[in-house]
């Protein structure tokens, strides 16, 4: 098959090279960006008098036909065409004749691929943000139902202080909000047009880069052509943003795995989003959160992969850069399905408030409250209060009860400054609601946080 670049070659490329060199099997995903970019480029060329109006009309109608062939599945993607840019241009020329051969004036595949790939990444920034917003909405809705559901808050995976389940979930809402902000700021930074940079140095043709940028929805035109055709930091940003998002998804998934085990039984995943065992008939496995945790690994791998591809490249375009796409496609698709399935798994899971509350009776969750009581009501310095509380905990352990259930007399015997009103402070519910400082777990503060996220989600809709 004759190549577009075959002028200076005497022999055909080996088929081994064709397979090794081609990106067409994966970059065809960029067909829409490629066609829109070409049409905008042709419109600019016509506006500048580089193409005639008739040539432009032919290019526009030919591209409309190529687009419909691709979308109907009749377009033939051939390895020999190497990449989508050449396949589309070749088909255009088949359809419209010589006008098609003028399209590549003042352009190179280097700025063309930089354009297509950047526009794909920008579009996916927006779509992923929508996915995160929808997941956040589901999380806030569950949180709303559980602002008084007591849950052992943990550090080191050990019972620490009582919180409410809504407050716990809202921690993830806060993480996902920052994730959204990262995608949004990447979008703003990278919404800069590469087209018109040509191979590396710009072009002698009298082009109008502002015009193509405007047609394609960019905020501005890139400042330096050598940088523009060469760097892939916009792709690294989405890979990093997805990695951080998946890290958050993975932590929540880990909690779902723990919470749905017999040791916790805080939640039960719905049958729809659980799987069975091929040998143990009694089992219900949390495959969804486990896979979400697992898929985080490949997403990190894609980030490391592209960082490594880029690290030794001299300016400007190098073929190594063709390795930028598959990892990004994979991370984007992983993020999209992960957001959706996590949202559905959360929406359909059953929360078990009673099990959460019984777990609060283990581990003396209100011990800090006894120390705080000694400080606030008995004038005891905190260090000493900590020591006295330690004794009270040891006594409760000896009695095989939780500190929240200890009799007043037991405490009074340990320190006579302790009065009967102490019992109120030791209740788990009181302990949770006592944490009224800003951002704290008290029901009033949790409700405030729900309002904050409701407001945020309403604004973005
Ligand atoms: N398929 C190439 C890529 O994905 C397009 C750019 C090729 N440019 C070149 N000068 N070989 O990077």
Short mmCIF file of C-alpha atoms and ligand atoms in Angstrom, two decimals:
data_model
loop_
_atom_site.label_atom_id
_atom_site.label_comp_id
_atom_site.label_asym_id
_atom_site.label_seq_id
_atom_site.Cartn_x
_atom_site.Cartn_y
_atom_site.Cartn_z
CA UNK A 1 0.00 0.00 0.00
CA UNK A 2 1.34 3.44 -0.92
CA UNK A 3 2.14 5.61 2.10
CA UNK A 4 1.46 9.32 2.27
CA UNK A 5 5.11 9.83 3.11
CA UNK A 6 6.50 7.34 0.56
CA UNK A 7 8.10 9.90 -1.81
CA UNK A 8 11.68 9.40 -0.63
CA UNK A 9 11.40 5.60 -0.14
CA UNK A 10 12.41 3.00 -2.73
CA UNK A 11 11.07 -0.05 -0.88
CA UNK A 12 7.77 -0.76 0.88
CA UNK A 13 7.66 -0.93 4.67
CA UNK A 14 7.84 -4.44 6.10
CA UNK A 15 4.56 -5.64 7.52
CA UNK A 16 6.31 -6.18 10.83
CA UNK A 17 7.16 -2.49 10.92
CA UNK A 18 3.64 -1.56 9.88
CA UNK A 19 2.21 -3.38 12.87
CA UNK A 20 4.82 -2.07 15.25
CA UNK A 21 4.58 1.52 14.06
CA UNK A 22 0.83 1.89 13.72
CA UNK A 23 -1.37 3.64 16.24
CA UNK A 24 -4.52 3.30 14.17
CA UNK A 25 -5.96 0.44 16.20
CA UNK A 26 -6.21 2.65 19.28
CA UNK A 27 -6.07 6.28 18.12
CA UNK A 28 -9.24 5.86 16.04
CA UNK A 29 -11.01 6.75 19.29
CA UNK A 30 -10.02 10.35 18.48
CA UNK A 31 -11.93 10.46 15.18
CA UNK A 32 -14.38 13.15 16.25
CA UNK A 33 -11.64 15.45 17.56
CA UNK A 34 -9.64 14.82 14.39
CA UNK A 35 -12.46 15.64 11.99
CA UNK A 36 -13.59 18.73 13.91
CA UNK A 37 -9.97 19.91 14.08
CA UNK A 38 -9.50 19.42 10.34
CA UNK A 39 -12.68 21.29 9.49
CA UNK A 40 -11.72 24.21 11.75
CA UNK A 41 -8.26 24.24 10.17
CA UNK A 42 -9.76 24.26 6.65
CA UNK A 43 -12.16 27.07 7.56
CA UNK A 44 -9.22 29.12 8.80
CA UNK A 45 -7.22 28.35 5.62
CA UNK A 46 -10.17 29.51 3.50
CA UNK A 47 -10.63 32.63 5.59
CA UNK A 48 -6.96 33.45 5.03
CA UNK A 49 -7.26 32.89 1.28
CA UNK A 50 -5.06 29.77 1.37
CA UNK A 51 -7.96 27.56 0.25
CA UNK A 52 -10.78 28.65 -2.04
CA UNK A 53 -14.35 28.72 -0.84
CA UNK A 54 -15.18 25.80 -3.18
CA UNK A 55 -12.35 23.74 -1.73
CA UNK A 56 -13.60 24.42 1.77
CA UNK A 57 -17.14 23.37 0.87
CA UNK A 58 -15.78 20.12 -0.58
CA UNK A 59 -13.68 19.45 2.52
CA UNK A 60 -16.63 20.11 4.83
CA UNK A 61 -19.00 17.83 2.95
CA UNK A 62 -16.34 15.16 2.49
CA UNK A 63 -15.57 15.21 6.22
CA UNK A 64 -19.28 14.92 7.00
CA UNK A 65 -19.32 11.77 4.91
CA UNK A 66 -16.19 10.37 6.59
CA UNK A 67 -17.77 11.04 9.98
CA UNK A 68 -20.94 9.21 9.07
CA UNK A 69 -18.97 6.28 7.65
CA UNK A 70 -17.03 6.00 10.91
CA UNK A 71 -20.13 6.26 13.05
CA UNK A 72 -22.07 3.74 11.00
CA UNK A 73 -19.16 1.29 11.18
CA UNK A 74 -18.53 1.18 7.43
CA UNK A 75 -15.19 3.02 7.59
CA UNK A 76 -12.25 0.69 7.00
CA UNK A 77 -9.44 1.12 9.54
CA UNK A 78 -6.34 -0.34 7.88
CA UNK A 79 -3.02 -0.94 9.63
CA UNK A 80 -1.26 0.25 6.49
CA UNK A 81 -2.67 3.76 7.02
CA UNK A 82 -0.63 3.94 10.23
CA UNK A 83 -2.77 6.35 12.21
CA UNK A 84 -6.20 7.92 12.17
CA UNK A 85 -4.90 11.21 10.83
CA UNK A 86 -3.67 9.64 7.63
CA UNK A 87 -6.60 7.26 7.31
CA UNK A 88 -9.11 10.10 7.52
CA UNK A 89 -7.20 12.40 5.18
CA UNK A 90 -6.78 9.60 2.67
CA UNK A 91 -10.46 8.72 2.71
CA UNK A 92 -11.35 12.41 2.35
CA UNK A 93 -9.18 12.65 -0.75
CA UNK A 94 -10.79 9.50 -2.16
CA UNK A 95 -14.15 11.14 -1.78
CA UNK A 96 -13.46 14.74 -2.87
CA UNK A 97 -10.32 14.46 -5.01
CA UNK A 98 -7.54 17.07 -5.14
CA UNK A 99 -9.06 19.50 -2.63
CA UNK A 100 -8.40 16.85 0.02
CA UNK A 101 -4.69 17.04 -0.71
CA UNK A 102 -4.64 20.70 0.32
CA UNK A 103 -6.00 20.13 3.82
CA UNK A 104 -2.60 19.43 5.34
CA UNK A 105 -1.25 22.86 4.32
CA UNK A 106 0.34 24.67 7.29
CA UNK A 107 -0.19 21.63 9.50
CA UNK A 108 1.72 18.56 10.61
CA UNK A 109 0.60 15.37 12.30
CA UNK A 110 2.59 16.68 15.25
CA UNK A 111 0.27 19.58 15.98
CA UNK A 112 -2.69 17.52 14.75
CA UNK A 113 -2.15 14.74 17.29
CA UNK A 114 -1.39 17.30 20.01
CA UNK A 115 -4.73 18.93 19.17
CA UNK A 116 -6.81 15.76 19.01
CA UNK A 117 -5.40 14.22 22.15
CA UNK A 118 -5.62 17.44 24.14
CA UNK A 119 -9.25 17.93 23.15
CA UNK A 120 -10.04 14.34 24.15
CA UNK A 121 -8.40 14.91 27.55
CA UNK A 122 -10.26 18.20 28.04
CA UNK A 123 -13.58 16.59 27.17
CA UNK A 124 -12.91 13.74 29.58
CA UNK A 125 -12.03 16.21 32.34
CA UNK A 126 -15.58 17.51 32.10
CA UNK A 127 -17.21 14.08 31.89
CA UNK A 128 -15.28 12.72 34.86
CA UNK A 129 -16.24 15.79 36.90
CA UNK A 130 -19.91 15.00 36.17
CA UNK A 131 -19.34 11.41 37.31
CA UNK A 132 -17.75 12.54 40.57
CA UNK A 133 -20.58 14.99 41.22
CA UNK A 134 -23.09 12.23 40.80
CA UNK A 135 -21.17 9.96 43.18
CA UNK A 136 -20.95 12.81 45.70
CA UNK A 137 -24.70 13.34 45.45
CA UNK A 138 -25.30 9.68 46.36
CA UNK A 139 -22.87 9.91 49.29
CA UNK A 140 -24.47 13.07 50.67
CA UNK A 141 -27.92 11.48 50.37
CA UNK A 142 -26.85 8.51 52.50
CA UNK A 143 -25.11 10.83 54.97
CA UNK A 144 -28.36 12.78 55.38
CA UNK A 145 -30.07 9.65 56.72
CA UNK A 146 -27.35 8.91 59.26
CA UNK A 147 -26.45 12.05 61.17
CA UNK A 148 -27.41 10.33 64.43
CA UNK A 149 -26.23 6.82 63.56
CA UNK A 150 -23.40 6.20 66.00
CA UNK A 151 -20.25 4.63 64.63
CA UNK A 152 -16.88 3.93 66.22
CA UNK A 153 -14.48 6.44 64.72
CA UNK A 154 -11.07 4.84 64.38
CA UNK A 155 -7.39 5.61 64.27
CA UNK A 156 -4.94 2.78 63.53
CA UNK A 157 -8.12 0.75 62.79
CA UNK A 158 -8.70 0.77 66.56
CA UNK A 159 -11.82 2.20 68.18
CA UNK A 160 -11.04 5.82 69.04
CA UNK A 161 -14.02 8.16 69.50
CA UNK A 162 -17.66 7.92 68.56
CA UNK A 163 -18.74 9.71 65.40
CA UNK A 164 -21.86 9.46 63.28
CA UNK A 165 -21.99 7.51 60.04
CA UNK A 166 -23.02 10.57 58.05
CA UNK A 167 -19.92 12.44 59.22
CA UNK A 168 -17.76 9.51 58.17
CA UNK A 169 -19.23 9.49 54.65
CA UNK A 170 -18.89 13.25 54.33
CA UNK A 171 -15.14 12.88 54.73
CA UNK A 172 -15.26 11.20 51.31
CA UNK A 173 -17.50 13.95 49.92
CA UNK A 174 -14.77 16.43 50.93
CA UNK A 175 -12.10 14.33 49.17
CA UNK A 176 -14.18 14.03 46.01
CA UNK A 177 -14.81 17.77 45.97
CA UNK A 178 -11.07 18.40 45.92
CA UNK A 179 -10.75 15.82 43.14
CA UNK A 180 -13.27 17.79 41.10
CA UNK A 181 -11.31 20.98 41.70
CA UNK A 182 -8.14 19.30 40.44
CA UNK A 183 -9.84 18.29 37.16
CA UNK A 184 -11.28 21.78 36.83
CA UNK A 185 -8.00 23.55 37.35
CA UNK A 186 -6.30 21.22 34.86
CA UNK A 187 -9.00 22.09 32.36
CA UNK A 188 -8.40 25.81 32.73
CA UNK A 189 -4.60 25.47 32.48
CA UNK A 190 -4.70 23.20 29.45
CA UNK A 191 -7.47 24.78 27.39
CA UNK A 192 -4.87 26.22 25.03
CA UNK A 193 -4.79 25.57 21.29
CA UNK A 194 -1.86 23.66 19.76
CA UNK A 195 -3.06 23.79 16.15
CA UNK A 196 -0.96 25.89 13.79
CA UNK A 197 2.34 24.89 15.39
CA UNK A 198 2.93 22.56 12.43
CA UNK A 199 5.89 20.19 12.77
CA UNK A 200 7.82 22.10 15.44
CA UNK A 201 8.73 25.60 14.32
CA UNK A 202 5.51 27.17 13.08
CA UNK A 203 4.75 27.78 9.41
CA UNK A 204 5.52 30.39 6.75
CA UNK A 205 1.87 30.36 5.61
CA UNK A 206 -0.23 33.31 6.70
CA UNK A 207 -2.40 31.39 9.16
CA UNK A 208 -4.66 32.68 11.92
CA UNK A 209 -4.23 30.59 15.04
CA UNK A 210 -6.64 32.72 17.06
CA UNK A 211 -9.39 31.79 14.65
CA UNK A 212 -8.96 27.99 14.87
CA UNK A 213 -8.59 28.29 18.63
CA UNK A 214 -11.87 30.16 18.86
CA UNK A 215 -13.74 27.76 16.56
CA UNK A 216 -12.61 24.81 18.66
CA UNK A 217 -13.49 26.43 21.99
CA UNK A 218 -10.00 27.08 23.32
CA UNK A 219 -9.36 30.05 25.61
CA UNK A 220 -6.05 30.94 24.00
CA UNK A 221 -3.26 29.93 21.63
CA UNK A 222 -0.08 28.22 22.86
CA UNK A 223 2.96 30.44 23.26
CA UNK A 224 5.80 28.25 21.90
CA UNK A 225 5.44 25.73 19.07
CA UNK A 226 8.39 23.57 20.06
CA UNK A 227 6.88 23.03 23.52
CA UNK A 228 3.38 22.55 22.14
CA UNK A 229 4.08 19.63 19.81
CA UNK A 230 6.33 17.97 22.32
CA UNK A 231 4.99 18.08 25.86
CA UNK A 232 2.30 15.80 27.23
CA UNK A 233 1.91 17.33 30.67
CA UNK A 234 -1.81 17.83 30.03
CA UNK A 235 -2.09 14.03 29.72
CA UNK A 236 0.03 13.50 32.82
CA UNK A 237 -2.30 15.80 34.71
CA UNK A 238 -5.37 13.74 33.92
CA UNK A 239 -3.45 10.58 34.82
CA UNK A 240 -2.45 12.08 38.16
CA UNK A 241 -5.94 13.46 38.80
CA UNK A 242 -7.44 10.04 38.07
CA UNK A 243 -4.82 8.37 40.27
CA UNK A 244 -5.75 10.58 43.20
CA UNK A 245 -9.45 10.05 42.54
CA UNK A 246 -8.92 6.29 42.42
CA UNK A 247 -6.87 6.43 45.62
CA UNK A 248 -9.90 7.98 47.34
CA UNK A 249 -12.24 5.47 45.71
CA UNK A 250 -9.93 2.71 46.85
CA UNK A 251 -9.95 3.84 50.48
CA UNK A 252 -13.73 3.94 50.54
CA UNK A 253 -13.76 0.54 48.85
CA UNK A 254 -11.45 -0.86 51.50
CA UNK A 255 -13.89 0.32 54.16
CA UNK A 256 -16.79 -1.30 52.30
CA UNK A 257 -14.87 -4.58 52.22
CA UNK A 258 -14.22 -4.36 55.97
CA UNK A 259 -17.71 -3.16 56.84
CA UNK A 260 -19.41 -5.96 54.92
CA UNK A 261 -17.35 -8.66 56.69
CA UNK A 262 -18.75 -10.68 59.60
CA UNK A 263 -16.28 -8.97 61.89
CA UNK A 264 -17.98 -5.60 61.31
CA UNK A 265 -21.37 -6.17 59.67
CA UNK A 266 -21.90 -2.41 59.37
CA UNK A 267 -23.29 -2.65 55.84
CA UNK A 268 -24.57 -5.28 53.48
CA UNK A 269 -23.95 -4.87 49.77
CA UNK A 270 -26.99 -5.62 47.62
CA UNK A 271 -27.20 -8.91 45.73
CA UNK A 272 -27.07 -6.89 42.53
CA UNK A 273 -23.58 -5.66 43.38
CA UNK A 274 -22.14 -8.76 45.08
CA UNK A 275 -20.93 -12.07 43.77
CA UNK A 276 -20.96 -15.65 44.97
CA UNK A 277 -18.26 -18.27 45.36
CA UNK A 278 -17.98 -21.15 42.92
CA UNK A 279 -17.32 -23.60 45.75
CA UNK A 280 -18.68 -22.14 49.00
CA UNK A 281 -22.43 -21.81 48.60
CA UNK A 282 -22.89 -19.58 51.65
CA UNK A 283 -20.59 -16.81 50.44
CA UNK A 284 -21.40 -13.30 49.31
CA UNK A 285 -18.26 -11.55 48.17
CA UNK A 286 -17.61 -7.80 47.88
CA UNK A 287 -16.07 -8.07 44.41
CA UNK A 288 -17.09 -4.55 43.42
CA UNK A 289 -15.09 -2.68 46.08
CA UNK A 290 -12.25 -5.19 45.79
CA UNK A 291 -11.98 -4.60 42.05
CA UNK A 292 -12.15 -0.85 42.55
CA UNK A 293 -9.24 -1.18 44.99
CA UNK A 294 -7.41 -3.39 42.48
CA UNK A 295 -8.00 -1.16 39.46
CA UNK A 296 -6.28 1.66 41.30
CA UNK A 297 -3.04 -0.19 40.63
CA UNK A 298 -3.30 -0.05 36.84
CA UNK A 299 -4.19 3.62 36.96
CA UNK A 300 -1.02 4.36 38.96
CA UNK A 301 0.85 2.22 36.43
CA UNK A 302 -0.42 4.35 33.54
CA UNK A 303 0.83 7.50 35.29
CA UNK A 304 4.27 6.00 35.92
CA UNK A 305 4.33 4.69 32.34
CA UNK A 306 3.85 8.07 30.70
CA UNK A 307 6.15 9.89 33.14
CA UNK A 308 8.82 7.38 32.15
CA UNK A 309 8.13 7.72 28.41
CA UNK A 310 8.56 11.48 28.65
CA UNK A 311 11.57 11.78 30.90
CA UNK A 312 14.39 11.45 28.38
CA UNK A 313 12.92 12.97 25.24
CA UNK A 314 14.83 15.69 23.43
CA UNK A 315 12.71 18.42 21.86
CA UNK A 316 10.48 18.27 19.96
CA UNK A 317 8.15 15.46 18.78
CA UNK A 318 9.51 11.91 19.11
CA UNK A 319 7.69 8.74 18.17
CA UNK A 320 7.94 7.59 21.80
CA UNK A 321 5.12 10.05 22.41
CA UNK A 322 2.71 7.81 20.52
CA UNK A 323 2.79 5.70 23.70
CA UNK A 324 0.85 8.48 25.47
CA UNK A 325 -2.61 7.38 24.41
CA UNK A 326 -3.46 3.86 25.51
CA UNK A 327 -2.69 4.45 29.19
CA UNK A 328 -4.80 7.59 29.20
CA UNK A 329 -7.71 5.84 27.46
CA UNK A 330 -7.43 3.01 29.97
CA UNK A 331 -7.31 5.31 33.01
CA UNK A 332 -10.20 7.41 31.74
CA UNK A 333 -12.38 4.38 31.07
CA UNK A 334 -11.43 2.87 34.42
CA UNK A 335 -12.38 6.08 36.21
CA UNK A 336 -15.68 6.37 34.37
CA UNK A 337 -16.89 2.87 35.16
CA UNK A 338 -15.51 3.01 38.70
CA UNK A 339 -17.45 6.16 39.53
CA UNK A 340 -20.63 4.69 38.20
CA UNK A 341 -20.43 1.30 39.85
CA UNK A 342 -19.35 2.71 43.20
CA UNK A 343 -22.32 5.07 43.15
CA UNK A 344 -24.72 2.22 42.41
CA UNK A 345 -23.16 -0.09 45.00
CA UNK A 346 -23.53 2.64 47.64
CA UNK A 347 -27.10 3.49 46.65
CA UNK A 348 -28.19 -0.13 46.91
CA UNK A 349 -26.31 -1.18 50.06
CA UNK A 350 -28.08 -1.67 53.38
CA UNK A 351 -26.69 0.23 56.34
CA UNK A 352 -26.92 -1.56 59.71
CA UNK A 353 -27.15 1.19 62.35
CA UNK A 354 -27.70 -1.31 65.18
CA UNK A 355 -24.45 -3.12 64.49
CA UNK A 356 -22.60 0.19 64.26
CA UNK A 357 -24.07 1.26 67.59
CA UNK A 358 -23.28 -2.02 69.34
CA UNK A 359 -19.69 -1.69 68.11
CA UNK A 360 -19.61 1.65 69.92
CA UNK A 361 -19.90 -0.31 73.18
CA UNK A 362 -16.47 -1.80 72.56
CA UNK A 363 -13.21 -0.04 73.19
CA UNK A 364 -14.21 2.64 75.72
CA UNK A 365 -14.91 5.24 73.06
CA UNK A 366 -15.86 7.87 75.60
CA UNK A 367 -12.59 7.69 77.53
CA UNK A 368 -11.49 11.08 76.14
CA UNK A 369 -14.78 12.48 77.44
CA UNK A 370 -13.95 11.38 80.98
CA UNK A 371 -10.57 13.11 80.71
CA UNK A 372 -12.26 16.21 79.25
CA UNK A 373 -14.81 16.09 82.15
CA UNK A 374 -12.00 16.04 84.72
CA UNK A 375 -10.38 19.03 83.02
CA UNK A 376 -13.56 21.06 82.54
CA UNK A 377 -15.47 20.23 85.75
CA UNK A 378 -12.85 19.22 88.33
CA UNK A 379 -9.96 21.55 87.44
CA UNK A 380 -7.59 18.60 86.83
CA UNK A 381 -4.66 19.24 84.44
CA UNK A 382 -5.07 17.21 81.22
CA UNK A 383 -2.05 14.93 81.79
CA UNK A 384 -3.35 13.94 85.23
CA UNK A 385 -6.87 13.55 83.84
CA UNK A 386 -5.43 11.21 81.20
CA UNK A 387 -3.86 9.08 83.95
CA UNK A 388 -7.03 8.93 86.07
CA UNK A 389 -9.05 7.98 83.00
CA UNK A 390 -6.55 5.20 82.31
CA UNK A 391 -7.36 3.80 85.74
CA UNK A 392 -11.09 4.02 85.05
CA UNK A 393 -10.60 2.16 81.77
CA UNK A 394 -8.64 -0.57 83.56
CA UNK A 395 -11.47 -0.88 86.10
CA UNK A 396 -14.06 -1.18 83.33
CA UNK A 397 -11.91 -3.85 81.66
CA UNK A 398 -11.71 -5.76 84.94
CA UNK A 399 -15.50 -5.57 85.23
CA UNK A 400 -15.80 -6.65 81.57
CA UNK A 401 -17.92 -3.66 80.69
CA UNK A 402 -17.50 -0.59 78.50
CA UNK A 403 -16.56 2.69 80.17
CA UNK A 404 -19.88 4.13 79.02
CA UNK A 405 -21.63 1.54 81.24
CA UNK A 406 -19.59 1.93 84.43
CA UNK A 407 -21.34 2.80 87.73
CA UNK A 408 -20.75 6.24 89.21
CA UNK A 409 -19.47 4.71 92.50
CA UNK A 410 -16.64 2.97 90.67
CA UNK A 411 -15.44 6.28 89.24
CA UNK A 412 -15.85 8.15 92.51
CA UNK A 413 -13.70 5.52 94.19
CA UNK A 414 -10.92 6.20 91.69
CA UNK A 415 -11.08 9.98 92.15
CA UNK A 416 -13.38 11.66 94.61
CA UNK A 417 -13.56 14.84 92.53
CA UNK A 418 -15.75 12.94 90.06
CA UNK A 419 -19.46 13.73 90.60
CA UNK A 420 -22.57 11.83 89.58
CA UNK A 421 -23.23 14.09 86.58
CA UNK A 422 -20.22 12.38 84.94
CA UNK A 423 -22.42 9.58 83.60
CA UNK A 424 -24.09 11.92 81.15
CA UNK A 425 -20.70 12.72 79.64
CA UNK A 426 -19.82 9.08 79.23
CA UNK A 427 -22.75 8.17 77.03
CA UNK A 428 -21.67 7.45 73.46
CA UNK A 429 -24.30 9.75 72.01
CA UNK A 430 -23.25 12.60 74.26
CA UNK A 431 -19.64 12.02 73.35
CA UNK A 432 -20.41 12.27 69.62
CA UNK A 433 -22.55 15.36 70.06
CA UNK A 434 -20.00 17.04 72.32
CA UNK A 435 -17.62 17.51 69.40
CA UNK A 436 -19.15 20.75 68.24
CA UNK A 437 -15.99 22.49 67.10
CA UNK A 438 -15.98 23.59 63.45
CA UNK A 439 -15.80 20.59 61.11
CA UNK A 440 -16.54 18.25 64.04
CA UNK A 441 -18.82 15.23 64.22
CA UNK A 442 -21.63 16.65 66.43
CA UNK A 443 -24.97 16.31 64.70
CA UNK A 444 -25.29 20.11 64.31
CA UNK A 445 -21.88 20.26 62.65
CA UNK A 446 -22.63 17.27 60.42
CA UNK A 447 -25.85 18.94 59.28
CA UNK A 448 -23.86 22.06 58.48
CA UNK A 449 -21.52 19.98 56.31
CA UNK A 450 -24.47 18.42 54.50
CA UNK A 451 -25.79 21.90 53.74
CA UNK A 452 -22.39 22.89 52.44
CA UNK A 453 -22.20 19.95 50.03
CA UNK A 454 -25.87 20.35 48.98
CA UNK A 455 -25.14 23.93 48.14
CA UNK A 456 -22.00 23.01 46.24
CA UNK A 457 -23.78 20.31 44.22
CA UNK A 458 -26.71 22.59 43.46
CA UNK A 459 -24.34 25.28 42.15
CA UNK A 460 -22.54 22.93 39.79
CA UNK A 461 -25.70 21.42 38.29
N1 LIG B 1 0.52 8.50 15.39
C1 LIG B 1 1.35 9.57 15.85
C2 LIG B 1 1.19 9.72 17.36
O1 LIG B 1 0.25 9.21 17.87
C3 LIG B 1 0.97 10.85 15.20
C4 LIG B 1 2.07 11.85 15.03
C5 LIG B 1 3.11 11.32 14.14
N2 LIG B 1 4.05 12.28 13.76
C6 LIG B 1 5.20 11.93 13.13
N3 LIG B 1 5.97 12.87 12.79
N4 LIG B 1 5.51 10.69 12.95
O2 LIG B 1 2.01 10.31 18.01
#
